mmCIF file of C-alpha atoms in Angstrom:
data_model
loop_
_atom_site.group_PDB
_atom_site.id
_atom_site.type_symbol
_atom_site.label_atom_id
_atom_site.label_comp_id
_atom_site.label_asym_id
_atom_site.label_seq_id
_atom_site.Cartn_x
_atom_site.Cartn_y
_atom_site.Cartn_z
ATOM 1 C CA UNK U 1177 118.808 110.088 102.927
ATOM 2 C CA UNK U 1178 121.045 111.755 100.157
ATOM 3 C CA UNK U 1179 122.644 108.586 99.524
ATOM 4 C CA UNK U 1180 119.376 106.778 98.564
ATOM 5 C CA UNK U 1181 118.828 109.726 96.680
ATOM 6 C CA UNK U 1182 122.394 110.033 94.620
ATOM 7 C CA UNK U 1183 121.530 106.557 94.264
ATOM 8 C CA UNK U 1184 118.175 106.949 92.723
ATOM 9 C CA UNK U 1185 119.567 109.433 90.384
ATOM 10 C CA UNK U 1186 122.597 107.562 88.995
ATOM 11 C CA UNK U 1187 120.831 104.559 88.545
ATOM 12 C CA UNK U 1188 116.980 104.202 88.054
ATOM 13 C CA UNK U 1189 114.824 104.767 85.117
ATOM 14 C CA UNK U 1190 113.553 107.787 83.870
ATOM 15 C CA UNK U 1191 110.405 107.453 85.569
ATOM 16 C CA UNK U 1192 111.914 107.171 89.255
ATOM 17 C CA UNK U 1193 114.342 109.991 88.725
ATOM 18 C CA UNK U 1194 111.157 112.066 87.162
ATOM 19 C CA UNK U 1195 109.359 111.397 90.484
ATOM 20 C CA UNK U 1196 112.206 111.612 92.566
ATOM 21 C CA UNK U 1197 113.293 115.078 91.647
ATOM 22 C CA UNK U 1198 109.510 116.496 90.381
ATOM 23 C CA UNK U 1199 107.604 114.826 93.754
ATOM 24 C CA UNK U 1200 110.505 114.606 96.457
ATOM 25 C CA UNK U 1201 113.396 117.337 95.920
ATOM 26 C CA UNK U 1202 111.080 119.550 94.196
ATOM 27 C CA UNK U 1203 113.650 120.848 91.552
ATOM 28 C CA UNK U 1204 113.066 120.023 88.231
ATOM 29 C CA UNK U 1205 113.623 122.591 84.667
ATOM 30 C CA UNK U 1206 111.176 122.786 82.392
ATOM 31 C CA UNK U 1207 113.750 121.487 79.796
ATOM 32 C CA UNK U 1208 114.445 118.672 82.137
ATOM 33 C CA UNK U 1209 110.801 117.673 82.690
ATOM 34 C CA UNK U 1210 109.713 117.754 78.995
ATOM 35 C CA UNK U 1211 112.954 115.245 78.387
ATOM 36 C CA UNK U 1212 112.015 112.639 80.972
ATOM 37 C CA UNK U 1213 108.105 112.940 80.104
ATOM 38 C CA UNK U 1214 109.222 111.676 76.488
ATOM 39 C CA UNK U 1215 111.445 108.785 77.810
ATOM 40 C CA UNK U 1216 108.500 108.275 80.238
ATOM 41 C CA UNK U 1217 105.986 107.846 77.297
ATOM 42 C CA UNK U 1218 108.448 105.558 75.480
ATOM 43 C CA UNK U 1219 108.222 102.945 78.354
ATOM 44 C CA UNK U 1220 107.527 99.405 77.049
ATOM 45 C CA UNK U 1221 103.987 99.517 79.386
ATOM 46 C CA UNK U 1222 102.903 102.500 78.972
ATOM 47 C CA UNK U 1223 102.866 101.676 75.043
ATOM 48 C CA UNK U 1224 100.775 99.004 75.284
ATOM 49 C CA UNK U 1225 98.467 100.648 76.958
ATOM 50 C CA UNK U 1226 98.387 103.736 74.239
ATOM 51 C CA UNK U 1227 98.545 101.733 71.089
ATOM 52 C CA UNK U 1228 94.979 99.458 72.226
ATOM 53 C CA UNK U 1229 93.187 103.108 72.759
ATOM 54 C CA UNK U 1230 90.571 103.377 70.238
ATOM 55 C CA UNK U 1231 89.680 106.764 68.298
ATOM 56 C CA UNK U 1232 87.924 107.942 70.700
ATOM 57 C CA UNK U 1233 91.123 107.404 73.655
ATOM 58 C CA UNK U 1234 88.881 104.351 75.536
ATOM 59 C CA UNK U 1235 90.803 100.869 75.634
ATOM 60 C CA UNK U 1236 87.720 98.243 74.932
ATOM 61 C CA UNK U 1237 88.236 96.008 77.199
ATOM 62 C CA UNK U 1238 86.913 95.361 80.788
ATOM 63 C CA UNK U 1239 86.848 98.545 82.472
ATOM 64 C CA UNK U 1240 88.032 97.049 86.292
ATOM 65 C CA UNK U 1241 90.532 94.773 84.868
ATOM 66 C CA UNK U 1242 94.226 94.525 84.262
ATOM 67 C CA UNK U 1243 93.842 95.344 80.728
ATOM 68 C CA UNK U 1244 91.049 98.048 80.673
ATOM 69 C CA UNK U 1245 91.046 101.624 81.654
ATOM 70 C CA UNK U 1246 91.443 101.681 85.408
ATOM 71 C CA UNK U 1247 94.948 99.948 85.520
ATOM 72 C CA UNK U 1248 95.893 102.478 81.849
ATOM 73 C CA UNK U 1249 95.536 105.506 83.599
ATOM 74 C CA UNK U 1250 96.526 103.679 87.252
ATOM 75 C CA UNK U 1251 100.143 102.731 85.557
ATOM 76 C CA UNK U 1252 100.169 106.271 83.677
ATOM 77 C CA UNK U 1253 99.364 108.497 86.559
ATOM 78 C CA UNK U 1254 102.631 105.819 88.799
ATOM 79 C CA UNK U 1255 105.075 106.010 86.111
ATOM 80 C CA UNK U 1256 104.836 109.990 86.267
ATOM 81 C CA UNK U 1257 102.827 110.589 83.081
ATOM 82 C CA UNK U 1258 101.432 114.023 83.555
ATOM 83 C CA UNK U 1259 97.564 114.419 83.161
ATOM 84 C CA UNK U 1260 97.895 116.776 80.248
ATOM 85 C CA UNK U 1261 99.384 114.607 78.291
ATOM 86 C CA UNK U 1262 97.747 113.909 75.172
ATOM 87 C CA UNK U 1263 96.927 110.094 75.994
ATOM 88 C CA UNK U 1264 95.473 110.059 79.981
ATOM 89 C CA UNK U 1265 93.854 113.016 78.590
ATOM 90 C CA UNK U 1266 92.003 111.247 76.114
ATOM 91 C CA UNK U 1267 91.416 108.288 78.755
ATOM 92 C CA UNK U 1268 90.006 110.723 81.200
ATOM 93 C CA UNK U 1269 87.996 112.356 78.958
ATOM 94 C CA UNK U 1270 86.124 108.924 77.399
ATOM 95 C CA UNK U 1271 85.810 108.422 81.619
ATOM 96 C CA UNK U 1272 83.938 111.657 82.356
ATOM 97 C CA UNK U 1273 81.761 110.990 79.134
ATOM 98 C CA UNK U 1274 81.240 107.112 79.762
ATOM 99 C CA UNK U 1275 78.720 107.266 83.087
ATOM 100 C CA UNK U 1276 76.778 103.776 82.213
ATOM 101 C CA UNK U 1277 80.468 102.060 81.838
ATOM 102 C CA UNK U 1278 81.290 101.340 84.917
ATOM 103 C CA UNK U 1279 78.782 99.064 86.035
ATOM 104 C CA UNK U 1280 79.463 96.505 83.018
ATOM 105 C CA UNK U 1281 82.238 93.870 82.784
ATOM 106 C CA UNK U 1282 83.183 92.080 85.742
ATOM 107 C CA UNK U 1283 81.418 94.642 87.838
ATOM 108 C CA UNK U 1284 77.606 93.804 86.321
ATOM 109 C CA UNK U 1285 74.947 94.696 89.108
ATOM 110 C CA UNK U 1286 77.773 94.351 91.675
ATOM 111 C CA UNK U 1287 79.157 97.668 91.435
ATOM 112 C CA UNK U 1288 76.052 99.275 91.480
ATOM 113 C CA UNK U 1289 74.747 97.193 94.728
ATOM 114 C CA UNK U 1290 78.433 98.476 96.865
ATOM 115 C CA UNK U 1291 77.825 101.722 95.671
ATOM 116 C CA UNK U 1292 74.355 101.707 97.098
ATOM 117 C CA UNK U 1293 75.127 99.551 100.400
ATOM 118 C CA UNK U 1294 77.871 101.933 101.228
ATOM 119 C CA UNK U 1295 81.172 99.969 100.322
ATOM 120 C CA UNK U 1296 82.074 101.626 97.278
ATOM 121 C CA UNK U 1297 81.705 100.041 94.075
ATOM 122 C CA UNK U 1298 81.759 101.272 90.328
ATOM 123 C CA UNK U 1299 81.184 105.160 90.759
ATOM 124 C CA UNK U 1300 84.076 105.227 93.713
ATOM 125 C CA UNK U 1301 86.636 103.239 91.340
ATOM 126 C CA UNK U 1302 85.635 106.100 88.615
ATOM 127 C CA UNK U 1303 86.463 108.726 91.268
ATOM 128 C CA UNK U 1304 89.422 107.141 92.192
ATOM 129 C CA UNK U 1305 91.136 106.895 88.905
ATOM 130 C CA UNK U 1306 90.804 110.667 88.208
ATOM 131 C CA UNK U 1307 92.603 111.262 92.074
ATOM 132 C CA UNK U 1308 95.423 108.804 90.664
ATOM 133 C CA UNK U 1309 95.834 111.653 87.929
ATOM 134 C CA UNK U 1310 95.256 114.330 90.437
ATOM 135 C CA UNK U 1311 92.363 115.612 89.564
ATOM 136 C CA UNK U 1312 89.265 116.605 91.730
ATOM 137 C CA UNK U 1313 87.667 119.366 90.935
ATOM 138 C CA UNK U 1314 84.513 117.814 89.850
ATOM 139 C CA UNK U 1315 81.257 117.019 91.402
ATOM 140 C CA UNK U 1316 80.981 112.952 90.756
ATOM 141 C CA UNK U 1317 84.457 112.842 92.378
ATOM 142 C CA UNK U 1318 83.789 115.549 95.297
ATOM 143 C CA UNK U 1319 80.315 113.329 95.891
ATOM 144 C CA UNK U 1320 82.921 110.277 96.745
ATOM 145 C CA UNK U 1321 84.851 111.814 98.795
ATOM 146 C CA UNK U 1322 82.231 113.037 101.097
ATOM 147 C CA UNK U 1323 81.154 109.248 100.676
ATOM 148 C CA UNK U 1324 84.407 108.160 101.588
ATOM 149 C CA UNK U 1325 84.549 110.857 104.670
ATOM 150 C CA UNK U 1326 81.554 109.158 105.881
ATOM 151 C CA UNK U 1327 82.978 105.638 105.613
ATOM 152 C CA UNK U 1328 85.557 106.209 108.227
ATOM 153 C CA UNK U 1329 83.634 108.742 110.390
ATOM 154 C CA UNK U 1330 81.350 105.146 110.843
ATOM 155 C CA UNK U 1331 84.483 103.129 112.070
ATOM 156 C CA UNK U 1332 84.706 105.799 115.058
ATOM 157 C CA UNK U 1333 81.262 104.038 116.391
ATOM 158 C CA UNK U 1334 82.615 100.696 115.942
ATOM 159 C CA UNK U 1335 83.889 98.963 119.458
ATOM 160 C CA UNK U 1336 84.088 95.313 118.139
ATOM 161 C CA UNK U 1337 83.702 93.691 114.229
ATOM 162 C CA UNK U 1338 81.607 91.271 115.965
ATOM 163 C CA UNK U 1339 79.162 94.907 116.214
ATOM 164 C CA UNK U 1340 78.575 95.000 112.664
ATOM 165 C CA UNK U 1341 78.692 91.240 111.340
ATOM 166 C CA UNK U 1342 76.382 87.881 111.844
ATOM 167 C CA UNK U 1343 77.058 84.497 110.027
ATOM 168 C CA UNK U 1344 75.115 83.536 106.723
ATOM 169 C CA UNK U 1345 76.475 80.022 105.501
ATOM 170 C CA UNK U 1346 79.394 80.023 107.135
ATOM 171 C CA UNK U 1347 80.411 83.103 105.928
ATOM 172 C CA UNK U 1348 81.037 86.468 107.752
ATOM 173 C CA UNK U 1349 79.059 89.221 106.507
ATOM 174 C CA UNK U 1350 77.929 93.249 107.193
ATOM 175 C CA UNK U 1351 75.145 93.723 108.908
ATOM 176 C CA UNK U 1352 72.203 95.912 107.524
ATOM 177 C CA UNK U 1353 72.609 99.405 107.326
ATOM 178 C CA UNK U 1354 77.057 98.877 107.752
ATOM 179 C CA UNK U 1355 79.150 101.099 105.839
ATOM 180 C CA UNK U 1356 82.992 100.198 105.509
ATOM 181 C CA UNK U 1357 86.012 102.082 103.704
ATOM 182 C CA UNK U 1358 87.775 99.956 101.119
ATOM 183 C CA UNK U 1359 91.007 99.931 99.331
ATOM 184 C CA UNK U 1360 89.711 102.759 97.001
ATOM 185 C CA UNK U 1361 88.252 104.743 99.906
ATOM 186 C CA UNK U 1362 91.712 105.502 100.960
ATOM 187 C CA UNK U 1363 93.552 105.372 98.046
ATOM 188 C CA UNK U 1364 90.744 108.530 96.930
ATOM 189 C CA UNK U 1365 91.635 110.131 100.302
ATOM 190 C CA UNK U 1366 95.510 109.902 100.093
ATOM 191 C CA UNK U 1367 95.743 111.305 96.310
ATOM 192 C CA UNK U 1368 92.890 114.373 97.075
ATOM 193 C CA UNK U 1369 93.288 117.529 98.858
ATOM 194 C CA UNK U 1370 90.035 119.146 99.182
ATOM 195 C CA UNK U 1371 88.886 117.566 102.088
ATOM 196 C CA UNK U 1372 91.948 118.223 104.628
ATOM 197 C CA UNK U 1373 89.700 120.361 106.727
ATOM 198 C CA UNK U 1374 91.006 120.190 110.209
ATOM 199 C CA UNK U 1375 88.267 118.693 111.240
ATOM 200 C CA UNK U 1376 88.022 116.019 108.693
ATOM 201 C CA UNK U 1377 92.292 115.373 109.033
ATOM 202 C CA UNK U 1378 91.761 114.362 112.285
ATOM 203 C CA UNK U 1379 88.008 112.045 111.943
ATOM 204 C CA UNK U 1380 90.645 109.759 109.414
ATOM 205 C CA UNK U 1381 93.459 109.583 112.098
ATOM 206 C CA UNK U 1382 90.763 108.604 114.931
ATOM 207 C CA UNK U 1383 89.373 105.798 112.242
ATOM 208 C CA UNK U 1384 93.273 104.766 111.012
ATOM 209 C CA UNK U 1385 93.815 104.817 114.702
ATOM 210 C CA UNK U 1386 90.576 102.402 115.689
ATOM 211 C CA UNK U 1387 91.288 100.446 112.075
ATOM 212 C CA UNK U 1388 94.852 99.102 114.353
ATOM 213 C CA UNK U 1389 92.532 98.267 117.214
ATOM 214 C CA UNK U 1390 90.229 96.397 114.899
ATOM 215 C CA UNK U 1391 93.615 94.616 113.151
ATOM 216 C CA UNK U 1392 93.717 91.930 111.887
ATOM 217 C CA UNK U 1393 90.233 92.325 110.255
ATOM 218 C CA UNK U 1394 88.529 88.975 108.821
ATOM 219 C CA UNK U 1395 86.985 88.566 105.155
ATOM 220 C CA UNK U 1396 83.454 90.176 105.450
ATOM 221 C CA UNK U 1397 81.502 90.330 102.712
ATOM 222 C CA UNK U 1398 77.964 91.774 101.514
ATOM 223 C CA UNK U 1399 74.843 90.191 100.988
ATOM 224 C CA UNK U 1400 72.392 91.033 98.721
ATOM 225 C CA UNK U 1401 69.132 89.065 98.586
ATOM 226 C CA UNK U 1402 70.928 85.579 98.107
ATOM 227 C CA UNK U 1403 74.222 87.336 96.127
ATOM 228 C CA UNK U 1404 77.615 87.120 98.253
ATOM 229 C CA UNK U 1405 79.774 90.154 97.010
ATOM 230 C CA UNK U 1406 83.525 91.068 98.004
ATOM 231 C CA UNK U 1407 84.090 94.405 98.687
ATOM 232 C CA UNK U 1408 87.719 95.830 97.502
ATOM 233 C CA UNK U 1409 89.148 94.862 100.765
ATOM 234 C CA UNK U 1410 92.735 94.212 99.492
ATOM 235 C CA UNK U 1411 95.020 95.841 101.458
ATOM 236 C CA UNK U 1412 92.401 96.645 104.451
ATOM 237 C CA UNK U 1413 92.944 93.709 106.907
ATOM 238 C CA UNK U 1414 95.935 94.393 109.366
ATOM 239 C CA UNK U 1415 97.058 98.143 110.217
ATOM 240 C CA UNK U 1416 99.176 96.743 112.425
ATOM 241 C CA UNK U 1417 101.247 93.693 111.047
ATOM 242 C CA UNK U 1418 104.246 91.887 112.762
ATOM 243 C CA UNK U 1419 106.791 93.208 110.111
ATOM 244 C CA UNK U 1420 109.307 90.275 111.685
ATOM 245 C CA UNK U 1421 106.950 87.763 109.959
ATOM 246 C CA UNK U 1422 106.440 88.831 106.092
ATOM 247 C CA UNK U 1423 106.719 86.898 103.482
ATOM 248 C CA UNK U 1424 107.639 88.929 100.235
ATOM 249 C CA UNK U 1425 103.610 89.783 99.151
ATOM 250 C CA UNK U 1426 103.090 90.901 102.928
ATOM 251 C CA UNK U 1427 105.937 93.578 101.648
ATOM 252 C CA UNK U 1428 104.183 94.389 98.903
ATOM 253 C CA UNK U 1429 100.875 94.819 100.898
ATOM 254 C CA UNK U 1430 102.767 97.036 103.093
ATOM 255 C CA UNK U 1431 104.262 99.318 100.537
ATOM 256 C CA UNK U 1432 101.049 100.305 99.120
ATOM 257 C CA UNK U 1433 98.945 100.723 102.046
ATOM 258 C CA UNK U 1434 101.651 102.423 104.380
ATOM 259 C CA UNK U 1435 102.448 104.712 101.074
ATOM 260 C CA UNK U 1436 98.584 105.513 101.107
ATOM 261 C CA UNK U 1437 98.742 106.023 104.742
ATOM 262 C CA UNK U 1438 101.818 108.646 104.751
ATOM 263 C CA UNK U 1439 100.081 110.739 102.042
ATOM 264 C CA UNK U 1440 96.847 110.916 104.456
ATOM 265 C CA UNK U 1441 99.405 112.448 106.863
ATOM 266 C CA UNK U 1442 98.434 110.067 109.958
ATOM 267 C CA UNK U 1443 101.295 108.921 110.158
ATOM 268 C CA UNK U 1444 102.674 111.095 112.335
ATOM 269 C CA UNK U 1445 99.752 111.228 115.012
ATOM 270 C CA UNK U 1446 100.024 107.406 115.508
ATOM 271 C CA UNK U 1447 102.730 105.498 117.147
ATOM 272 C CA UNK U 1448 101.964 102.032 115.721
ATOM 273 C CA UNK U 1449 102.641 103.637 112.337
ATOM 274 C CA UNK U 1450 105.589 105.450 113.512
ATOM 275 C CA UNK U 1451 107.069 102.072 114.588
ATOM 276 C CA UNK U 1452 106.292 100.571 111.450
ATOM 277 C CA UNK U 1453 108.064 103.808 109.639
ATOM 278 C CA UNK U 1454 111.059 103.388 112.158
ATOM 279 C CA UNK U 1455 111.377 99.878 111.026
ATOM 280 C CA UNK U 1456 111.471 100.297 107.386
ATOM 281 C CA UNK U 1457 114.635 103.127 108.337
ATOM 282 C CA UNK U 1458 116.360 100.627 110.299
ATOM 283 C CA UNK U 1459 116.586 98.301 106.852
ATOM 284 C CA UNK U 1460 117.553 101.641 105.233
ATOM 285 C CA UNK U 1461 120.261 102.378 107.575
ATOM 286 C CA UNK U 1462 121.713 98.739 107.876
ATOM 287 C CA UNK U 1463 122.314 99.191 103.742
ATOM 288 C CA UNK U 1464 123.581 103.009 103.084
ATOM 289 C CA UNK U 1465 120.322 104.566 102.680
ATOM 290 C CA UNK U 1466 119.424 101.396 100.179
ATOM 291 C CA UNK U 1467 116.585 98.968 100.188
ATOM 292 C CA UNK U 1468 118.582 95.446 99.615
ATOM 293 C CA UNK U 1469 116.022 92.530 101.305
ATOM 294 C CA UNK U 1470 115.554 90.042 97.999
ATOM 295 C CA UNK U 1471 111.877 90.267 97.899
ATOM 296 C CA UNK U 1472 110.335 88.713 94.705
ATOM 297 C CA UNK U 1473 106.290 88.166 94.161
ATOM 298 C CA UNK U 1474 104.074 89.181 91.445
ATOM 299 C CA UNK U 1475 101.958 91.705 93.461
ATOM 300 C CA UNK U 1476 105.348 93.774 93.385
ATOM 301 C CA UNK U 1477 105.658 93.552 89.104
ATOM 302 C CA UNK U 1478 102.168 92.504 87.663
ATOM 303 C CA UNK U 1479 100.608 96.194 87.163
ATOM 304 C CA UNK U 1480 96.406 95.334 87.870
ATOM 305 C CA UNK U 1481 93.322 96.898 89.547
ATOM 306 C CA UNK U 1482 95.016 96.338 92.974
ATOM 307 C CA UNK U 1483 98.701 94.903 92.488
ATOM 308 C CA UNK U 1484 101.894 96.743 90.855
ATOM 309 C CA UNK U 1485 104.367 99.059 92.485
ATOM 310 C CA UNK U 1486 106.946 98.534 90.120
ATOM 311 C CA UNK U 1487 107.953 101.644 87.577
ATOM 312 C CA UNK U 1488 111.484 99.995 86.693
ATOM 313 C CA UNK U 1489 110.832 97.782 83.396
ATOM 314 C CA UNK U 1490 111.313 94.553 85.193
ATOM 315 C CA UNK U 1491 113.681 92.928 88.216
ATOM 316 C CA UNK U 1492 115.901 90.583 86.457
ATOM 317 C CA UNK U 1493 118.437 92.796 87.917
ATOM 318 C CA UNK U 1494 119.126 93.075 91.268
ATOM 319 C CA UNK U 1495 119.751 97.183 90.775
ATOM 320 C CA UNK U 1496 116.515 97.857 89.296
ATOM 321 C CA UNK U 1497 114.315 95.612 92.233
ATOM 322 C CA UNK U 1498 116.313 98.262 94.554
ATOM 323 C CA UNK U 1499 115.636 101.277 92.486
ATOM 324 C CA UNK U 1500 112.329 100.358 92.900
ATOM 325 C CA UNK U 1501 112.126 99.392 96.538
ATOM 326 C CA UNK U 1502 114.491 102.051 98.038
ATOM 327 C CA UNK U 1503 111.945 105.028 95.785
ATOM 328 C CA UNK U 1504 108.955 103.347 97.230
ATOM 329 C CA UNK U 1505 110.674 103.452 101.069
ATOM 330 C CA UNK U 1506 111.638 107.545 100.518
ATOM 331 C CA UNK U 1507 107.955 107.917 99.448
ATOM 332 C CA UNK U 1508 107.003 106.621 102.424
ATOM 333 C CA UNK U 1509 109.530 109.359 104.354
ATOM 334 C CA UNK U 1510 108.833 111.930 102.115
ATOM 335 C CA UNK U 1511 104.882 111.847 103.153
ATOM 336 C CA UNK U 1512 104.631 110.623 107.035
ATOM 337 C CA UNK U 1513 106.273 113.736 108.049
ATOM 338 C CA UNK U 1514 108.338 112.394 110.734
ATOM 339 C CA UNK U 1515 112.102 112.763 109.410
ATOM 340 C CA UNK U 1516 111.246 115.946 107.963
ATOM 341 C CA UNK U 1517 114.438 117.581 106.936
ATOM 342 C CA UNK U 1518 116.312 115.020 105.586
ATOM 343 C CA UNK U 1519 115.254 115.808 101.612
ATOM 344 C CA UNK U 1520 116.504 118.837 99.949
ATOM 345 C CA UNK U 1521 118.576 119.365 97.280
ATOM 346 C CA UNK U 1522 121.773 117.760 95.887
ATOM 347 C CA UNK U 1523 124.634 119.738 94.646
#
């Protein structure tokens, strides 16, 4: 893949050639680093982020929303801003302090009631932004993991969906006493370390493995006394897609969760995700190593809660949509493990 990398490196942004050669090619100067870290922090985004932070470093606005903290330190922690720096430190730091937060906003009682249920709600999103910046070392976010752990050990005693749903209105919901991994389940899994026990590594490639069984998997939702919540299932419902029939946001979709996926390191163990991997290198091959298909939706560009993969400033340019798809494909490589050996180092 060294022409998608040359490529990468001659033309992309500073925060896609700061990933590139700090995450993938491993060979990065201290000189180097501090340089791209300022051009990083000058990024039109990123700004707006750092100029609504109070005195304190919090942004007052709705925590789980595309304005508030979660997506700040979300887009900081994507477009390579390193956790020391002075503003994601101050946003982590209001997070640690700020316990009662979380449960306020949009997520008012409901975040609370999928924490308790076993879904994840408020305390795993809180968790899961401090893995975005890698850090884990604490007990709130070592408490989620194990809770996250436990959420796909469950799957392994799941046969059928129609096992742990019934009908209420004409809606599909959990059973009593369910448990269920969301999007934030295994985005905490894929950006922590702690966990990779052997043991544990291969409970999650059993449960990815029985999630493509399950796929596709329907809307379920949770019921509490009368209350109809939506778990963070974006992302969650087919492991195993028909890649022949995407539209552009089924792309997207399948960026972010095969991305998540590869860092688990499953990918390698299962031969429906191998075949989606191979795939994605036949489109690579066809185009020198490049990522060319014309794909254009929102979920790609609109940095939220759940959507956003783009780190180049914007795609009215053809070059910068590829910069951004062909550095999201190598991540993909880089992390399942199965072309190992074709990164290392340009001359």
């Amino acid at each position: 893949m060294n022409k998608s990398l040359k490529f990468l490196l001659n033309h992309a942004g500073s925060s896609i050639r700061y990933r590139t050669k700090k995450e993938i090619l491993k060979a990065i100067d201290f000189c180097e680093e501090e340089k791209l870290q300022s051009q990083i922090l000058e990024d039109k985004l990123i700004q707006q982020f750092i100029v609504k932070q109070n005195a304190d470093g919090w942004i007052d606005e709705d925590f789980h929303s595309e304005k508030g903290i979660e997506t700040a330190v979300r887009v900081l922690s994507e477009k390579g801003v390193l956790s020391e720096q002075f503003p994601i430190q101050r946003m982590l730091n209001e997070l640690e302090r700020r316990a009662d937060t979380f449960d306020k906003g949009c997520l008012f009682n409901v975040g609370k009631i999928l924490d308790k249920k076993g879904f994840g709600g408020s305390q795993l999103i809180r968790a899961t932004i401090f893995a975005y910046a890698g850090i884990e070392n604490k007990d709130f976010i070592k408490e989620q993991i194990e809770n996250a752990l436990d959420k796909f050990k469950f799957i392994l005693s799941i046969d059928r969906i129609q096992d742990i749903t019934e009908v209420y209105k004409n809606k599909l919901i959990f059973k009593d006493a369910m448990k269920w991994p969301s999007i934030y389940d295994l985005r905490l899994l894929a950006f922590t370390k702690t966990w990779r026990s052997k043991e544990n590594e291969k409970i999650i490639t059993l449960s990815i493995g029985q999630l493509i069984r399950l796929s596709p998997i329907p809307d379920i939702l949770v019921l509490k006394g009368h209350q109809l919540i939506a778990p963070a299932s974006f992302c969650m419902h087919n492991f195993h897609p028909d890649m022949d029939a995407f539209q552009d946001k089924d792309w997207m979709m399948w960026f972010h969760r095969m991305e998540l996926l590869s860092r688990l390191g499953v990918v390698k163990s299962i031969e429906e995700l191998k075949e989606q991997v191979d795939f994605l290198v036949h489109i690579l091959n066809k185009n020198d190593g490049i990522f060319k298909n014309k794909l254009s939706h929102y979920y790609f560009t609109k940095w939220g809660t759940y959507t956003g993969l783009a780190l180049e400033k914007d795609w009215r340019t053809e070059e910068r949509r590829i910069c951004d798809l062909t550095f999201r494909s190598l991540l993909i490589l880089y992390y399942s493990e199965i072309y190992e050996g074709i990164f290392h180092n340009l001359e």
